[in-house]
GROMACS .gro file of C-alpha atoms in nm:
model
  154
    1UNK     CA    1   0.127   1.650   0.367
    2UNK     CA    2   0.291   1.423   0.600
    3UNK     CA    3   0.246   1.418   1.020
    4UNK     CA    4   0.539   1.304   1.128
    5UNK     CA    5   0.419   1.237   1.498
    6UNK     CA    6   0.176   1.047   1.679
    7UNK     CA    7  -0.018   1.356   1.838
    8UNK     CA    8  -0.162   1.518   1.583
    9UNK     CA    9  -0.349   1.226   1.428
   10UNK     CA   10  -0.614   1.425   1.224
   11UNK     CA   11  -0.805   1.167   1.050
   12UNK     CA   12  -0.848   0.909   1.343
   13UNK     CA   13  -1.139   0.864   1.568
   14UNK     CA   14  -1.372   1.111   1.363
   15UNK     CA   15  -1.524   1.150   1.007
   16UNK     CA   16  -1.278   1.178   0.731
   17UNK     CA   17  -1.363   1.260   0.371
   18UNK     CA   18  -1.194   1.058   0.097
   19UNK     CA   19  -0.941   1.219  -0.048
   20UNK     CA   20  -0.983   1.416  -0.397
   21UNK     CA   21  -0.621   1.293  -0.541
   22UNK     CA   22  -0.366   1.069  -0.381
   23UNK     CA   23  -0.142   1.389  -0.407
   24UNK     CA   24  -0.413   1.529  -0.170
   25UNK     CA   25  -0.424   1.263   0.101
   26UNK     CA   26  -0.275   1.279   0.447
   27UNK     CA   27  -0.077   1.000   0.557
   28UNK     CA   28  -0.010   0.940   0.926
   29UNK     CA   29   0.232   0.783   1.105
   30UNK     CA   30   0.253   0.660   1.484
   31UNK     CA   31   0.512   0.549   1.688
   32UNK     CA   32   0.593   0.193   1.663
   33UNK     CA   33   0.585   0.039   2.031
   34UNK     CA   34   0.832  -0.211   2.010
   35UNK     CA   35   1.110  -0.064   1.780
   36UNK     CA   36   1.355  -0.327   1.891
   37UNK     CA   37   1.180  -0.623   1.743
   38UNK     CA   38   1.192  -0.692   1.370
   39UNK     CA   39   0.831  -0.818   1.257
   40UNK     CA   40   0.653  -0.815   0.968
   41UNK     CA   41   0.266  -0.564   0.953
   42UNK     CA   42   0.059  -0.650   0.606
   43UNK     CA   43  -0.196  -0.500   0.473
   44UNK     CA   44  -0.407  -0.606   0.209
   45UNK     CA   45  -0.651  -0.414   0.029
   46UNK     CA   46  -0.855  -0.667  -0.212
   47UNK     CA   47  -1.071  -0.383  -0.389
   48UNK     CA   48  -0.859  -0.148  -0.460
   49UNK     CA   49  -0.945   0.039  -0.801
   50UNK     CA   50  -0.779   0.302  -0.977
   51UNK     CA   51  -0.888   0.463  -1.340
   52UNK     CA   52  -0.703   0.395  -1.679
   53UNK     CA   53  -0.534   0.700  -1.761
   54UNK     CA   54  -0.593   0.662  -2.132
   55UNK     CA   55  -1.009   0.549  -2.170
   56UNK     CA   56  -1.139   0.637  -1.809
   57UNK     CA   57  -1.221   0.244  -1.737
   58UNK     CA   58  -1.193   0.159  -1.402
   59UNK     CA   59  -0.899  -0.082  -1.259
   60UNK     CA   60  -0.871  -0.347  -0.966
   61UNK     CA   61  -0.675  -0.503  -0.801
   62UNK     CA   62  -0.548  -0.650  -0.506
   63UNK     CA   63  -0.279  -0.494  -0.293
   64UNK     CA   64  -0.070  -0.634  -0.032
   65UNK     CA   65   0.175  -0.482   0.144
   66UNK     CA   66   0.412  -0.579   0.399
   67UNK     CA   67   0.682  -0.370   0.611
   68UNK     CA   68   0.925  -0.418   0.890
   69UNK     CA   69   0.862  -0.127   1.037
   70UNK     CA   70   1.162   0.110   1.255
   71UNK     CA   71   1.058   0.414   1.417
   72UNK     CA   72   0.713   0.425   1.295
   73UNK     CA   73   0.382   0.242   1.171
   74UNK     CA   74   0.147   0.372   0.942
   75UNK     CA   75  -0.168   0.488   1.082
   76UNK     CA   76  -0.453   0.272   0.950
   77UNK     CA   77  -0.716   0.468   0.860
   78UNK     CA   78  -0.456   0.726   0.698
   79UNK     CA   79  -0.407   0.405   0.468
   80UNK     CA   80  -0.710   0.344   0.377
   81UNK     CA   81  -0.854   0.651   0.315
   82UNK     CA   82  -0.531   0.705   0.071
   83UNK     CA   83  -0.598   0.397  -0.084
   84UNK     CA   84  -0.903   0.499  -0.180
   85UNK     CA   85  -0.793   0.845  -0.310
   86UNK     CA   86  -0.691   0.644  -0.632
   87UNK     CA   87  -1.057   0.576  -0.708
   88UNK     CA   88  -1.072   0.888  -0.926
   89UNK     CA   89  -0.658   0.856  -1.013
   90UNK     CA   90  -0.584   0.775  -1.369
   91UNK     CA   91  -0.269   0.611  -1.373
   92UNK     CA   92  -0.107   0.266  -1.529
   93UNK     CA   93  -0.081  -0.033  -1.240
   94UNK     CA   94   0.305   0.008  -1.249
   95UNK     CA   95   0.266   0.387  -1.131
   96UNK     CA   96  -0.033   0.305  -0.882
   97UNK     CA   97   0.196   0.056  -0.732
   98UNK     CA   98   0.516   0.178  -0.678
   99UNK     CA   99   0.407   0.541  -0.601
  100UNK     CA  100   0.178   0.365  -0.276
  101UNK     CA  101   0.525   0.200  -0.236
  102UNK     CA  102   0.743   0.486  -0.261
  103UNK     CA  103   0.517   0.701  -0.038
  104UNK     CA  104   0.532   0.467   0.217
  105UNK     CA  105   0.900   0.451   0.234
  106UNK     CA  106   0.913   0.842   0.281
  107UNK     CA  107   0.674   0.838   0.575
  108UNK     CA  108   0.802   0.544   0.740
  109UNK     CA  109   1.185   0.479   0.676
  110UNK     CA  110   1.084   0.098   0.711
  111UNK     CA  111   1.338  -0.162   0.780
  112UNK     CA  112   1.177  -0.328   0.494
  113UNK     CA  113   0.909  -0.331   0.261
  114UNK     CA  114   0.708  -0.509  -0.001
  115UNK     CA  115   0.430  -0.445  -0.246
  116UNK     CA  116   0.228  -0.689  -0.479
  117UNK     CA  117   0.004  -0.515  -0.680
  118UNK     CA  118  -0.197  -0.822  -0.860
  119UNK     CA  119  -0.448  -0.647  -1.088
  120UNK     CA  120  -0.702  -0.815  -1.319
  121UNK     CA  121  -0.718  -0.797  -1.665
  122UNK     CA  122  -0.786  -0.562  -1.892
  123UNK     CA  123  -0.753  -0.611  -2.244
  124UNK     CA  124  -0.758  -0.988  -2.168
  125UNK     CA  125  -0.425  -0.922  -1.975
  126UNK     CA  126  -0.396  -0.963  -1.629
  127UNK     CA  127  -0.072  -0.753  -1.498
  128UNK     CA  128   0.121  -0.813  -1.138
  129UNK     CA  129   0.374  -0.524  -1.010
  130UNK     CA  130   0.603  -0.651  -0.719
  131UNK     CA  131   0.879  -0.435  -0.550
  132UNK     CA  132   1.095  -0.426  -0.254
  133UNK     CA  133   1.363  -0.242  -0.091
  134UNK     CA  134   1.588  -0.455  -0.061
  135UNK     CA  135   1.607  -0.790   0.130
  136UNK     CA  136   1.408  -0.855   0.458
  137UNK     CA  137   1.580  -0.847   0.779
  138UNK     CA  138   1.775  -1.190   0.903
  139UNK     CA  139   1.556  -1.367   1.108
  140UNK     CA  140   1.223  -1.235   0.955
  141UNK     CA  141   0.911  -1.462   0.847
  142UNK     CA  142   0.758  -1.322   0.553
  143UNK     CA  143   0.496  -1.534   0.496
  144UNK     CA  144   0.381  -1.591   0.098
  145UNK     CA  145   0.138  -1.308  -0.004
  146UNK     CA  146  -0.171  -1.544  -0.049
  147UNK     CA  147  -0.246  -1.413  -0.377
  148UNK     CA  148  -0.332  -1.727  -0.628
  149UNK     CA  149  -0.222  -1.604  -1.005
  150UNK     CA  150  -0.472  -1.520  -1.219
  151UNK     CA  151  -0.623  -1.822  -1.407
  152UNK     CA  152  -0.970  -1.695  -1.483
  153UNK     CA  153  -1.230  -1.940  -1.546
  154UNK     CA  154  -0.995  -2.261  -1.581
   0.00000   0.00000   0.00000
């Protein structure tokens, strides 16, 4: 379920449940105050986890994604507690990260966006997911994720 305008926020302000599935969660949008500009809004969620579909094991990683936003922003709390629907989610990294991705481009229609799922190991493994929309908008400083590659203990 999507809210496709800013006045019927129903998760901000007040006590909010986590969300049983990511199918489940509500994602909000708001209108974006200064629609003329093109600028970059990150997020970064450093403990996100989802579950291994095939043994049950829970998965981390750490999520960052930017967007030139249009019409709308994301509301932030929305985010969050969607991000945290995957707790319970068994799904492969790939599918975590470019369904987040995906879902955000429905809601939002951005001018641009970006995801780098960097996820730590498993199986000795560590596995990184990056997609984009397309190129960023002329003029736009996307700064470098700030997301060292995984070296472990060397």
């Amino acid at each position: 379920m999507t809210n496709n305008n800013d006045a019927g926020l129903t998760q901000f302000g007040g006590d909010s449940a986590l969300p049983t599935s990511p199918e489940a969660a509500v994602l909000e949008r708001v209108a974006n105050p200064h629609p003329d500009a093109d600028y970059v809004a990150r997020f970064a969620a450093p403990e996100f986890t989802s579950l291994c579909p095939v043994t049950g094991q829970p998965d981390f990683a750490h999520l960052v994604i930017d967007y030139v936003p249009d019409q709308w922003l994301v509301e932030s709390k929305s985010l969050k507690l969607y991000l945290g629907s995957f707790r319970n989610h068994g799904a492969f990294h790939e599918d975590c990260t470019i369904a987040i991705a995906k879902r955000l481009v429905d809601l939002l229609a951005p001018r641009y966006l970006r995801i780098g799922g960097y996820w730590y190991p498993r199986g000795g493994i560590p596995i990184d997911v990056f997609w984009q929309t397309g190129t960023p908008p002329d003029g736009v400083w996307l700064p470098d994720q700030g997301v060292a590659p995984y070296r472990g203990r060397g």
